[in-house]
Tab-separated table of C-alpha atoms in Angstrom:
chain	number	residue	atom	x	y	z
H	1	MET	CA	-21.918	-240.038	-130.738
H	2	ILE	CA	-18.923	-237.762	-131.077
H	3	SER	CA	-17.411	-236.337	-127.881
H	4	ILE	CA	-14.922	-233.487	-128.006
H	5	ASP	CA	-13.010	-231.697	-125.277
H	6	ILE	CA	-10.057	-229.713	-126.580
H	7	GLU	CA	-7.822	-226.725	-125.921
H	8	LYS	CA	-5.816	-225.198	-128.755
H	9	LYS	CA	-3.594	-222.149	-128.652
H	10	LEU	CA	-4.454	-219.556	-131.274
H	11	ARG	CA	-1.324	-217.464	-131.302
H	12	ALA	CA	-2.244	-215.683	-134.481
H	13	TYR	CA	-5.312	-214.068	-132.984
H	14	PRO	CA	-4.677	-211.400	-130.318
H	15	GLY	CA	-7.333	-211.369	-127.664
H	16	GLN	CA	-8.319	-214.991	-128.346
H	17	GLN	CA	-5.315	-216.953	-127.253
H	18	VAL	CA	-6.934	-220.317	-126.497
H	19	LEU	CA	-9.709	-222.174	-128.250
H	20	LYS	CA	-11.675	-224.225	-125.720
H	21	VAL	CA	-14.529	-226.449	-126.841
H	22	ALA	CA	-16.307	-229.221	-124.969
H	23	ALA	CA	-19.293	-230.679	-126.810
H	24	GLN	CA	-21.101	-233.827	-127.850
H	25	PHE	CA	-22.796	-234.444	-131.161
H	26	ALA	CA	-25.389	-237.185	-131.578
H	27	ALA	CA	-25.070	-239.529	-134.533
H	28	GLY	CA	-26.953	-238.146	-137.541
H	29	SER	CA	-27.258	-234.661	-136.065
H	30	ILE	CA	-26.528	-231.390	-137.887
H	31	THR	CA	-24.830	-228.559	-135.984
H	32	LYS	CA	-24.207	-225.023	-137.187
H	33	ILE	CA	-21.020	-223.519	-135.782
H	34	TYR	CA	-20.897	-219.770	-135.541
H	35	GLY	CA	-19.025	-216.986	-133.812
H	36	PRO	CA	-16.873	-213.929	-134.510
H	37	SER	CA	-14.050	-213.939	-137.042
H	38	GLY	CA	-10.813	-215.227	-135.554
H	39	ALA	CA	-12.550	-217.229	-132.838
H	40	GLY	CA	-11.152	-220.504	-134.175
H	41	LYS	CA	-14.097	-222.098	-136.019
H	42	THR	CA	-12.023	-223.378	-138.904
H	43	THR	CA	-9.286	-224.516	-136.558
H	44	PHE	CA	-11.879	-226.454	-134.561
H	45	LEU	CA	-12.916	-228.390	-137.683
H	46	LYS	CA	-9.302	-229.073	-138.608
H	47	VAL	CA	-8.516	-230.383	-135.110
H	48	ILE	CA	-11.426	-232.813	-135.419
H	49	ALA	CA	-10.228	-233.967	-138.812
H	50	GLY	CA	-6.680	-234.423	-137.584
H	51	PHE	CA	-5.162	-231.742	-139.811
H	52	VAL	CA	-4.092	-229.577	-136.852
H	53	SER	CA	-2.635	-230.730	-133.523
H	54	THR	CA	-3.812	-229.463	-130.155
H	55	GLU	CA	-2.085	-228.945	-126.805
H	56	ARG	CA	-4.692	-230.796	-124.780
H	57	GLY	CA	-7.785	-232.747	-125.536
H	58	THR	CA	-9.779	-235.830	-126.306
H	59	ILE	CA	-11.909	-236.756	-129.311
H	60	ALA	CA	-13.900	-240.000	-129.429
H	61	ALA	CA	-16.281	-241.128	-132.198
H	62	ASN	CA	-18.563	-244.115	-131.745
H	63	ASN	CA	-16.454	-245.377	-128.825
H	64	ILE	CA	-13.224	-245.155	-130.811
H	65	THR	CA	-10.598	-242.754	-129.484
H	66	TRP	CA	-9.248	-240.451	-132.192
H	67	LEU	CA	-7.338	-238.133	-129.892
H	68	ASP	CA	-6.152	-238.382	-126.302
H	69	THR	CA	-3.142	-236.127	-125.627
H	70	SER	CA	-2.639	-237.608	-122.149
H	71	SER	CA	-2.195	-241.059	-123.689
H	72	LYS	CA	-0.413	-239.827	-126.806
H	73	ILE	CA	-3.149	-241.149	-129.077
H	74	ASN	CA	-3.664	-239.210	-132.293
H	75	LEU	CA	-5.145	-241.032	-135.259
H	76	SER	CA	-4.178	-239.811	-138.685
H	77	PRO	CA	-6.759	-238.019	-140.869
H	78	GLN	CA	-6.874	-241.081	-143.126
H	79	LYS	CA	-7.908	-243.315	-140.215
H	80	ARG	CA	-10.581	-240.890	-139.051
H	81	LYS	CA	-12.222	-241.017	-142.486
H	82	VAL	CA	-13.881	-237.661	-142.152
H	83	GLY	CA	-15.369	-235.762	-145.066
H	84	PHE	CA	-14.034	-232.187	-145.166
H	85	VAL	CA	-15.242	-229.277	-147.302
H	86	PHE	CA	-12.520	-226.641	-147.325
H	87	GLN	CA	-13.410	-222.934	-147.454
H	88	ASP	CA	-10.996	-222.490	-150.350
H	89	TYR	CA	-12.222	-225.767	-152.007
H	90	ALA	CA	-8.677	-227.315	-152.223
H	91	LEU	CA	-9.419	-228.860	-155.605
H	92	PHE	CA	-6.755	-230.552	-157.728
H	93	PRO	CA	-6.117	-228.385	-160.806
H	94	ASN	CA	-4.991	-231.385	-162.926
H	95	MET	CA	-8.087	-233.472	-162.260
H	96	THR	CA	-11.510	-233.337	-163.918
H	97	VAL	CA	-14.753	-233.250	-161.955
H	98	ARG	CA	-15.179	-236.989	-162.380
H	99	GLN	CA	-11.570	-237.719	-161.468
H	100	HIS	CA	-12.016	-235.839	-158.178
H	101	LEU	CA	-14.803	-238.255	-157.279
H	102	GLU	CA	-13.025	-241.328	-158.635
H	103	TYR	CA	-10.085	-240.461	-156.430
H	104	ALA	CA	-12.339	-241.054	-153.437
H	105	THR	CA	-14.546	-243.923	-154.632
H	106	ASP	CA	-14.810	-246.544	-157.373
H	107	ASP	CA	-18.598	-246.811	-156.994
H	108	GLU	CA	-19.773	-245.567	-160.407
H	109	ALA	CA	-23.451	-245.467	-159.409
H	110	TRP	CA	-22.579	-243.290	-156.402
H	111	ILE	CA	-20.492	-241.002	-158.576
H	112	GLU	CA	-23.384	-240.534	-161.004
H	113	ARG	CA	-25.737	-239.800	-158.145
H	114	LEU	CA	-23.364	-237.195	-156.705
H	115	LEU	CA	-22.952	-235.532	-160.094
H	116	ALA	CA	-26.720	-235.274	-160.359
H	117	ILE	CA	-27.057	-233.839	-156.841
H	118	GLY	CA	-24.463	-231.188	-157.639
H	119	GLY	CA	-25.824	-230.470	-161.120
H	120	LEU	CA	-22.424	-231.218	-162.615
H	121	GLU	CA	-23.318	-234.072	-164.980
H	122	THR	CA	-22.456	-232.009	-168.089
H	123	HIS	CA	-19.226	-230.767	-166.509
H	124	ALA	CA	-17.819	-234.140	-165.467
H	125	ALA	CA	-14.900	-233.867	-167.969
H	126	HIS	CA	-14.011	-230.268	-166.980
H	127	LYS	CA	-11.096	-229.297	-164.790
H	128	PRO	CA	-11.566	-226.704	-162.018
H	129	GLU	CA	-10.261	-223.771	-164.076
H	130	TYR	CA	-13.225	-224.180	-166.407
H	131	LEU	CA	-15.779	-224.159	-163.569
H	132	SER	CA	-17.441	-221.165	-161.972
H	133	GLY	CA	-16.893	-220.455	-158.281
H	134	GLY	CA	-20.255	-221.983	-157.445
H	135	GLN	CA	-19.489	-225.112	-159.483
H	136	GLN	CA	-16.136	-225.463	-157.775
H	137	GLN	CA	-17.806	-225.193	-154.397
H	138	ARG	CA	-20.324	-227.880	-155.339
H	139	LEU	CA	-17.524	-230.158	-156.452
H	140	ALA	CA	-15.750	-229.673	-153.124
H	141	ILE	CA	-18.963	-230.779	-151.369
H	142	LEU	CA	-19.399	-233.826	-153.638
H	143	ARG	CA	-15.772	-234.898	-153.187
H	144	ALA	CA	-16.185	-234.835	-149.406
H	145	LEU	CA	-19.317	-236.957	-149.717
H	146	ALA	CA	-17.742	-239.446	-152.132
H	147	ILE	CA	-16.148	-241.477	-149.313
H	148	LYS	CA	-19.558	-241.856	-147.644
H	149	PRO	CA	-18.263	-240.380	-144.376
H	150	LYS	CA	-20.035	-240.806	-141.038
H	151	LEU	CA	-18.810	-237.316	-140.080
H	152	LEU	CA	-18.852	-234.390	-142.502
H	153	LEU	CA	-17.095	-231.124	-141.641
H	154	MET	CA	-18.036	-228.138	-143.829
H	155	ASP	CA	-16.315	-224.741	-143.714
H	156	GLU	CA	-18.537	-222.026	-145.284
H	157	PRO	CA	-19.706	-224.532	-147.921
H	158	PHE	CA	-22.455	-222.462	-149.562
H	159	SER	CA	-20.937	-218.970	-149.767
H	160	ALA	CA	-20.407	-218.996	-153.556
H	161	LEU	CA	-23.794	-220.354	-154.519
H	162	ASP	CA	-26.564	-218.233	-156.016
H	163	PRO	CA	-29.898	-218.321	-154.111
H	164	GLU	CA	-31.697	-220.619	-156.542
H	165	MET	CA	-28.906	-223.196	-156.709
H	166	LYS	CA	-28.360	-223.002	-152.969
H	167	SER	CA	-32.019	-223.684	-152.225
H	168	GLY	CA	-32.151	-226.795	-154.385
H	169	LEU	CA	-28.792	-228.150	-153.174
H	170	LEU	CA	-29.626	-227.608	-149.530
H	171	ALA	CA	-32.833	-229.590	-149.892
H	172	GLN	CA	-31.052	-232.476	-151.568
H	173	LEU	CA	-28.219	-232.480	-149.053
H	174	ASN	CA	-30.568	-232.435	-146.105
H	175	ALA	CA	-32.366	-235.473	-147.463
H	176	LEU	CA	-29.075	-237.245	-148.229
H	177	PHE	CA	-27.672	-236.619	-144.730
H	178	ALA	CA	-30.816	-238.087	-143.190
H	179	GLU	CA	-30.714	-241.075	-145.524
H	180	MET	CA	-27.047	-241.862	-144.724
H	181	GLY	CA	-27.148	-240.922	-141.043
H	182	ILE	CA	-24.238	-238.509	-141.442
H	183	THR	CA	-23.256	-236.289	-138.548
H	184	VAL	CA	-22.602	-232.809	-139.957
H	185	LEU	CA	-20.779	-229.809	-138.507
H	186	ILE	CA	-21.125	-226.639	-140.603
H	187	VAL	CA	-19.335	-223.342	-140.106
H	188	SER	CA	-21.654	-220.618	-141.379
H	189	HIS	CA	-21.932	-216.862	-141.060
H	190	ASN	CA	-25.464	-216.874	-142.440
H	191	PRO	CA	-27.996	-217.449	-139.634
H	192	GLN	CA	-30.835	-218.159	-142.119
H	193	GLU	CA	-28.841	-220.547	-144.271
H	194	LEU	CA	-29.901	-223.780	-142.558
H	195	GLU	CA	-33.473	-222.902	-141.674
H	196	GLY	CA	-35.661	-225.957	-141.870
H	197	TRP	CA	-32.820	-228.369	-141.222
H	198	GLY	CA	-33.496	-228.675	-137.479
H	199	ALA	CA	-29.840	-227.864	-136.926
H	200	ASN	CA	-28.310	-227.482	-133.471
H	201	GLU	CA	-26.025	-224.545	-132.794
H	202	LEU	CA	-22.575	-224.225	-131.279
H	203	LEU	CA	-21.121	-220.820	-130.480
H	204	ILE	CA	-17.335	-220.450	-130.545
H	205	LYS	CA	-16.125	-217.133	-129.166
């Protein structure tokens, strides 16, 4: 169970000065996060991951406190061990596909499985500049999964995928999430994207 109750000032967005979210997410659940542009959806994910600070709030995961501003507790992103798929991918230009995964894990069997899930087996020696946008996006997803996170945060993770590739990848990811019991929060602007996943919904406005 992940419990979140936060307030974060959004100074850059006129008319939406404070992001307020209070929610609980059951272990192994999938939640689609949606809302208007500028509402703070990406910021919400970054607060959970520990990339962005907040003025007030608490975050607890499996009875471990990650954030409690009143007690000055704020675990680093490394200690939270969250998988994060960035909207802009945030890949390392000097690393190959395989090296991105090896940076996160030394489990070769897991790496091979991830490459197969992402359809990147034949591109394992390629650096990001030689990958298409869709391939880069798939690599970003695989890298986030490489650490075998219990919580996976995904910011528009399927926007660059063509319909055929997206359909196959979604099916494999849904099965993998269930197998590993991963709790998943996904920011998406496509209301049909996660049909069949049994995903919950959280509106941020």
